[in-house]
Amino acid sequence: MNLYTIPTQVRIGHVHLKVSDLERALSFYRDLLGFEVTMMYGRQAAFLSAGGYHHHIGLNTWHSEGMPEAPLEGVGLYHTAIAYPTRRDLALILKRLLETGNPLTGASDHGVSEAIYLNDPDGNGVELYWDKPKAEWPMEADGSLDRILGYGLKYSDSFGNTHLGKICKKDVV
């Protein structure tokens, strides 16, 4: 088999999730995170977008209506990552999540990006992040990335000296 390299312009277009309760999932992705519904397929499926794209997120109950949440242990989706254009945009959604009492599962400064983590109502992991400018990435002398930083940062709603507090205090006025 010949060596194949994927084109550099390739991107991941959307995620399609099986959910147990479509209205509950819409409350999370539409009402909390702010995605817009672009199409409904009756009461079994919905497609959501940011900025008018046909869909970034698909939700359906075709094989999952009324089922228990996704197990933490086992194979499957680890998380869906949603990229925000600026650090301020990430701070604004963080502020919204804190104000609504939505539980977070973590936060991290990966060196190349900053992220907050939470679960959707079906237990699917969701990462909300922004990419730092490439000039700020931790680079080795040979041009490779330095070790990735920040796994295991603990969430604190105190806005003390935690990573989350630094994002909110600096970027949301």
PDB file of C-alpha atoms in Angstrom:
ATOM      1  CA  MET A   1       0.000   0.000   0.000  1.00  0.00           C
ATOM      2  CA  ASN A   2       1.315   3.442  -0.929  1.00  0.00           C
ATOM      3  CA  LEU A   3       1.871   6.081   1.711  1.00  0.00           C
ATOM      4  CA  TYR A   4      -1.061   8.499   1.768  1.00  0.00           C
ATOM      5  CA  THR A   5      -1.122  11.932   3.379  1.00  0.00           C
ATOM      6  CA  ILE A   6      -4.467  13.619   3.903  1.00  0.00           C
ATOM      7  CA  PRO A   7      -4.777  17.043   2.248  1.00  0.00           C
ATOM      8  CA  THR A   8      -3.941  19.884   4.629  1.00  0.00           C
ATOM      9  CA  GLN A   9      -7.222  21.652   3.812  1.00  0.00           C
ATOM     10  CA  VAL A  10      -9.343  18.768   5.189  1.00  0.00           C
ATOM     11  CA  ARG A  11     -11.549  19.664   8.133  1.00  0.00           C
ATOM     12  CA  ILE A  12     -14.102  17.807  10.185  1.00  0.00           C
ATOM     13  CA  GLY A  13     -17.473  19.151   9.121  1.00  0.00           C
ATOM     14  CA  HIS A  14     -19.954  18.035  11.776  1.00  0.00           C
ATOM     15  CA  VAL A  15     -20.775  15.605  14.536  1.00  0.00           C
ATOM     16  CA  HIS A  16     -23.984  13.572  14.659  1.00  0.00           C
ATOM     17  CA  LEU A  17     -25.000  12.339  18.112  1.00  0.00           C
ATOM     18  CA  LYS A  18     -27.466   9.711  19.255  1.00  0.00           C
ATOM     19  CA  VAL A  19     -29.469  11.199  22.138  1.00  0.00           C
ATOM     20  CA  SER A  20     -32.116   9.786  24.443  1.00  0.00           C
ATOM     21  CA  ASP A  21     -34.372  12.867  24.562  1.00  0.00           C
ATOM     22  CA  LEU A  22     -34.356  15.289  21.633  1.00  0.00           C
ATOM     23  CA  GLU A  23     -35.942  18.208  23.510  1.00  0.00           C
ATOM     24  CA  ARG A  24     -33.456  17.842  26.378  1.00  0.00           C
ATOM     25  CA  ALA A  25     -30.557  17.781  23.901  1.00  0.00           C
ATOM     26  CA  LEU A  26     -31.970  20.849  22.113  1.00  0.00           C
ATOM     27  CA  SER A  27     -32.173  22.663  25.440  1.00  0.00           C
ATOM     28  CA  PHE A  28     -28.447  22.088  25.860  1.00  0.00           C
ATOM     29  CA  TYR A  29     -27.104  22.714  22.347  1.00  0.00           C
ATOM     30  CA  ARG A  30     -29.630  25.355  21.231  1.00  0.00           C
ATOM     31  CA  ASP A  31     -30.725  27.125  24.405  1.00  0.00           C
ATOM     32  CA  LEU A  32     -27.527  26.921  26.485  1.00  0.00           C
ATOM     33  CA  LEU A  33     -24.711  26.857  23.915  1.00  0.00           C
ATOM     34  CA  GLY A  34     -26.576  29.011  21.386  1.00  0.00           C
ATOM     35  CA  PHE A  35     -26.588  26.897  18.222  1.00  0.00           C
ATOM     36  CA  GLU A  36     -29.447  27.607  15.787  1.00  0.00           C
ATOM     37  CA  VAL A  37     -31.779  24.892  14.525  1.00  0.00           C
ATOM     38  CA  THR A  38     -31.499  24.655  10.738  1.00  0.00           C
ATOM     39  CA  MET A  39     -33.806  21.671  10.247  1.00  0.00           C
ATOM     40  CA  MET A  40     -36.044  19.349  12.226  1.00  0.00           C
ATOM     41  CA  TYR A  41     -36.972  15.819  11.123  1.00  0.00           C
ATOM     42  CA  GLY A  42     -40.215  15.468  13.017  1.00  0.00           C
ATOM     43  CA  ARG A  43     -39.638  14.650  16.676  1.00  0.00           C
ATOM     44  CA  GLN A  44     -36.701  12.344  16.032  1.00  0.00           C
ATOM     45  CA  ALA A  45     -33.873  14.487  14.674  1.00  0.00           C
ATOM     46  CA  ALA A  46     -32.560  18.037  14.608  1.00  0.00           C
ATOM     47  CA  PHE A  47     -29.689  19.749  12.851  1.00  0.00           C
ATOM     48  CA  LEU A  48     -27.986  22.778  14.411  1.00  0.00           C
ATOM     49  CA  SER A  49     -25.561  25.377  13.140  1.00  0.00           C
ATOM     50  CA  ALA A  50     -23.452  28.353  14.032  1.00  0.00           C
ATOM     51  CA  GLY A  51     -23.527  31.118  11.445  1.00  0.00           C
ATOM     52  CA  GLY A  52     -25.813  29.556   8.857  1.00  0.00           C
ATOM     53  CA  TYR A  53     -23.795  26.462   7.886  1.00  0.00           C
ATOM     54  CA  HIS A  54     -26.149  23.567   7.017  1.00  0.00           C
ATOM     55  CA  HIS A  55     -25.245  21.829  10.282  1.00  0.00           C
ATOM     56  CA  HIS A  56     -22.414  21.488  12.734  1.00  0.00           C
ATOM     57  CA  ILE A  57     -24.341  19.193  15.069  1.00  0.00           C
ATOM     58  CA  GLY A  58     -26.888  16.535  14.253  1.00  0.00           C
ATOM     59  CA  LEU A  59     -29.023  15.036  17.027  1.00  0.00           C
ATOM     60  CA  ASN A  60     -31.258  11.995  16.665  1.00  0.00           C
ATOM     61  CA  THR A  61     -33.218   9.447  18.708  1.00  0.00           C
ATOM     62  CA  TRP A  62     -33.472   6.862  15.909  1.00  0.00           C
ATOM     63  CA  HIS A  63     -31.739   4.114  17.946  1.00  0.00           C
ATOM     64  CA  SER A  64     -31.460   5.764  21.337  1.00  0.00           C
ATOM     65  CA  GLU A  65     -34.761   7.233  22.541  1.00  0.00           C
ATOM     66  CA  GLY A  66     -35.137   6.754  26.286  1.00  0.00           C
ATOM     67  CA  MET A  67     -31.756   5.023  26.631  1.00  0.00           C
ATOM     68  CA  PRO A  68     -29.387   5.690  29.563  1.00  0.00           C
ATOM     69  CA  GLU A  69     -26.559   8.189  29.198  1.00  0.00           C
ATOM     70  CA  ALA A  70     -23.302   7.250  27.503  1.00  0.00           C
ATOM     71  CA  PRO A  71     -21.043   5.220  29.807  1.00  0.00           C
ATOM     72  CA  LEU A  72     -17.797   6.831  30.946  1.00  0.00           C
ATOM     73  CA  GLU A  73     -15.920   3.567  30.506  1.00  0.00           C
ATOM     74  CA  GLY A  74     -15.900   1.892  27.108  1.00  0.00           C
ATOM     75  CA  VAL A  75     -15.422   2.748  23.479  1.00  0.00           C
ATOM     76  CA  GLY A  76     -17.192   5.631  21.798  1.00  0.00           C
ATOM     77  CA  LEU A  77     -17.003   9.375  21.512  1.00  0.00           C
ATOM     78  CA  TYR A  78     -14.610  10.969  24.020  1.00  0.00           C
ATOM     79  CA  HIS A  79     -15.765  14.506  23.331  1.00  0.00           C
ATOM     80  CA  THR A  80     -16.962  16.875  20.681  1.00  0.00           C
ATOM     81  CA  ALA A  81     -14.708  19.914  20.426  1.00  0.00           C
ATOM     82  CA  ILE A  82     -16.291  23.259  19.584  1.00  0.00           C
ATOM     83  CA  ALA A  83     -13.799  25.957  18.555  1.00  0.00           C
ATOM     84  CA  TYR A  84     -14.526  29.553  19.555  1.00  0.00           C
ATOM     85  CA  PRO A  85     -12.939  32.329  17.470  1.00  0.00           C
ATOM     86  CA  THR A  86     -11.446  34.299  20.393  1.00  0.00           C
ATOM     87  CA  ARG A  87     -10.523  33.920  24.038  1.00  0.00           C
ATOM     88  CA  ARG A  88     -13.202  36.486  24.878  1.00  0.00           C
ATOM     89  CA  ASP A  89     -15.853  34.332  23.165  1.00  0.00           C
ATOM     90  CA  LEU A  90     -14.725  31.361  25.262  1.00  0.00           C
ATOM     91  CA  ALA A  91     -14.900  33.514  28.389  1.00  0.00           C
ATOM     92  CA  LEU A  92     -18.449  34.617  27.540  1.00  0.00           C
ATOM     93  CA  ILE A  93     -19.730  31.039  27.210  1.00  0.00           C
ATOM     94  CA  LEU A  94     -17.880  30.110  30.407  1.00  0.00           C
ATOM     95  CA  LYS A  95     -19.599  32.981  32.213  1.00  0.00           C
ATOM     96  CA  ARG A  96     -22.959  31.765  30.840  1.00  0.00           C
ATOM     97  CA  LEU A  97     -22.302  28.199  31.992  1.00  0.00           C
ATOM     98  CA  LEU A  98     -21.357  29.370  35.475  1.00  0.00           C
ATOM     99  CA  GLU A  99     -24.390  31.677  35.729  1.00  0.00           C
ATOM    100  CA  THR A 100     -26.750  28.850  34.739  1.00  0.00           C
ATOM    101  CA  GLY A 101     -25.147  26.436  37.180  1.00  0.00           C
ATOM    102  CA  ASN A 102     -24.135  24.013  34.450  1.00  0.00           C
ATOM    103  CA  PRO A 103     -21.501  21.676  35.904  1.00  0.00           C
ATOM    104  CA  LEU A 104     -18.068  21.694  34.305  1.00  0.00           C
ATOM    105  CA  THR A 105     -15.813  18.659  34.312  1.00  0.00           C
ATOM    106  CA  GLY A 106     -12.520  20.475  33.834  1.00  0.00           C
ATOM    107  CA  ALA A 107     -10.387  23.129  32.218  1.00  0.00           C
ATOM    108  CA  SER A 108      -7.006  23.026  30.572  1.00  0.00           C
ATOM    109  CA  ASP A 109      -4.310  25.148  29.018  1.00  0.00           C
ATOM    110  CA  HIS A 110      -2.861  22.842  26.357  1.00  0.00           C
ATOM    111  CA  GLY A 111      -0.189  25.310  25.319  1.00  0.00           C
ATOM    112  CA  VAL A 112      -1.730  25.608  21.839  1.00  0.00           C
ATOM    113  CA  SER A 113      -5.273  26.170  23.093  1.00  0.00           C
ATOM    114  CA  GLU A 114      -7.329  26.806  26.223  1.00  0.00           C
ATOM    115  CA  ALA A 115     -10.378  24.681  26.928  1.00  0.00           C
ATOM    116  CA  ILE A 116     -13.247  24.040  29.293  1.00  0.00           C
ATOM    117  CA  TYR A 117     -15.023  20.706  29.507  1.00  0.00           C
ATOM    118  CA  LEU A 118     -18.556  19.643  30.349  1.00  0.00           C
ATOM    119  CA  ASN A 119     -20.996  16.879  29.491  1.00  0.00           C
ATOM    120  CA  ASP A 120     -24.191  17.151  27.499  1.00  0.00           C
ATOM    121  CA  PRO A 121     -27.404  15.707  29.004  1.00  0.00           C
ATOM    122  CA  ASP A 122     -26.585  12.257  27.554  1.00  0.00           C
ATOM    123  CA  GLY A 123     -23.121  12.130  29.113  1.00  0.00           C
ATOM    124  CA  ASN A 124     -21.275  12.956  25.888  1.00  0.00           C
ATOM    125  CA  GLY A 125     -18.161  14.994  26.544  1.00  0.00           C
ATOM    126  CA  VAL A 126     -18.048  18.530  25.137  1.00  0.00           C
ATOM    127  CA  GLU A 127     -14.890  20.612  24.859  1.00  0.00           C
ATOM    128  CA  LEU A 128     -15.257  24.364  24.323  1.00  0.00           C
ATOM    129  CA  TYR A 129     -11.933  25.904  23.302  1.00  0.00           C
ATOM    130  CA  TRP A 130     -10.046  28.592  21.439  1.00  0.00           C
ATOM    131  CA  ASP A 131      -6.741  28.197  19.632  1.00  0.00           C
ATOM    132  CA  LYS A 132      -3.938  30.479  20.698  1.00  0.00           C
ATOM    133  CA  PRO A 133      -2.074  32.351  17.970  1.00  0.00           C
ATOM    134  CA  LYS A 134       0.659  30.090  16.574  1.00  0.00           C
ATOM    135  CA  ALA A 135       3.311  32.590  17.736  1.00  0.00           C
ATOM    136  CA  GLU A 136       2.317  31.727  21.347  1.00  0.00           C
ATOM    137  CA  TRP A 137       2.573  27.941  20.969  1.00  0.00           C
ATOM    138  CA  PRO A 138       5.267  26.286  23.098  1.00  0.00           C
ATOM    139  CA  MET A 139       7.796  25.267  20.435  1.00  0.00           C
ATOM    140  CA  GLU A 140      11.014  23.323  20.682  1.00  0.00           C
ATOM    141  CA  ALA A 141      14.143  24.588  18.906  1.00  0.00           C
ATOM    142  CA  ASP A 142      13.517  22.059  16.103  1.00  0.00           C
ATOM    143  CA  GLY A 143      10.020  23.496  15.475  1.00  0.00           C
ATOM    144  CA  SER A 144       8.097  20.653  17.107  1.00  0.00           C
ATOM    145  CA  LEU A 145       5.587  21.281  19.875  1.00  0.00           C
ATOM    146  CA  ASP A 146       6.831  21.276  23.427  1.00  0.00           C
ATOM    147  CA  ARG A 147       4.973  19.068  25.871  1.00  0.00           C
ATOM    148  CA  ILE A 148       1.272  19.775  26.034  1.00  0.00           C
ATOM    149  CA  LEU A 149       0.416  21.546  29.275  1.00  0.00           C
ATOM    150  CA  GLY A 150      -2.478  21.642  31.656  1.00  0.00           C
ATOM    151  CA  TYR A 151      -4.193  18.270  31.825  1.00  0.00           C
ATOM    152  CA  GLY A 152      -5.912  17.801  35.154  1.00  0.00           C
ATOM    153  CA  LEU A 153      -6.581  21.422  36.047  1.00  0.00           C
ATOM    154  CA  LYS A 154      -9.432  21.421  38.506  1.00  0.00           C
ATOM    155  CA  TYR A 155     -12.518  23.535  38.107  1.00  0.00           C
ATOM    156  CA  SER A 156     -13.196  26.094  40.811  1.00  0.00           C
ATOM    157  CA  ASP A 157     -16.117  28.474  40.863  1.00  0.00           C
ATOM    158  CA  SER A 158     -14.262  30.759  43.244  1.00  0.00           C
ATOM    159  CA  PHE A 159     -12.538  32.719  40.442  1.00  0.00           C
ATOM    160  CA  GLY A 160      -9.416  32.513  42.545  1.00  0.00           C
ATOM    161  CA  ASN A 161      -6.105  31.779  40.904  1.00  0.00           C
ATOM    162  CA  THR A 162      -7.520  28.976  38.792  1.00  0.00           C
ATOM    163  CA  HIS A 163      -7.318  28.870  35.021  1.00  0.00           C
ATOM    164  CA  LEU A 164     -11.070  29.459  34.744  1.00  0.00           C
ATOM    165  CA  GLY A 165     -10.904  32.469  37.006  1.00  0.00           C
ATOM    166  CA  LYS A 166      -8.122  33.945  34.918  1.00  0.00           C
ATOM    167  CA  ILE A 167     -10.132  33.556  31.732  1.00  0.00           C
ATOM    168  CA  CYS A 168     -13.230  35.207  33.208  1.00  0.00           C
ATOM    169  CA  LYS A 169     -11.537  38.032  35.083  1.00  0.00           C
ATOM    170  CA  LYS A 170      -9.354  39.023  32.148  1.00  0.00           C
ATOM    171  CA  ASP A 171     -11.778  38.605  29.283  1.00  0.00           C
ATOM    172  CA  VAL A 172     -15.299  39.310  30.543  1.00  0.00           C
ATOM    173  CA  VAL A 173     -16.074  42.730  31.900  1.00  0.00           C
TER     174      VAL A 173
END
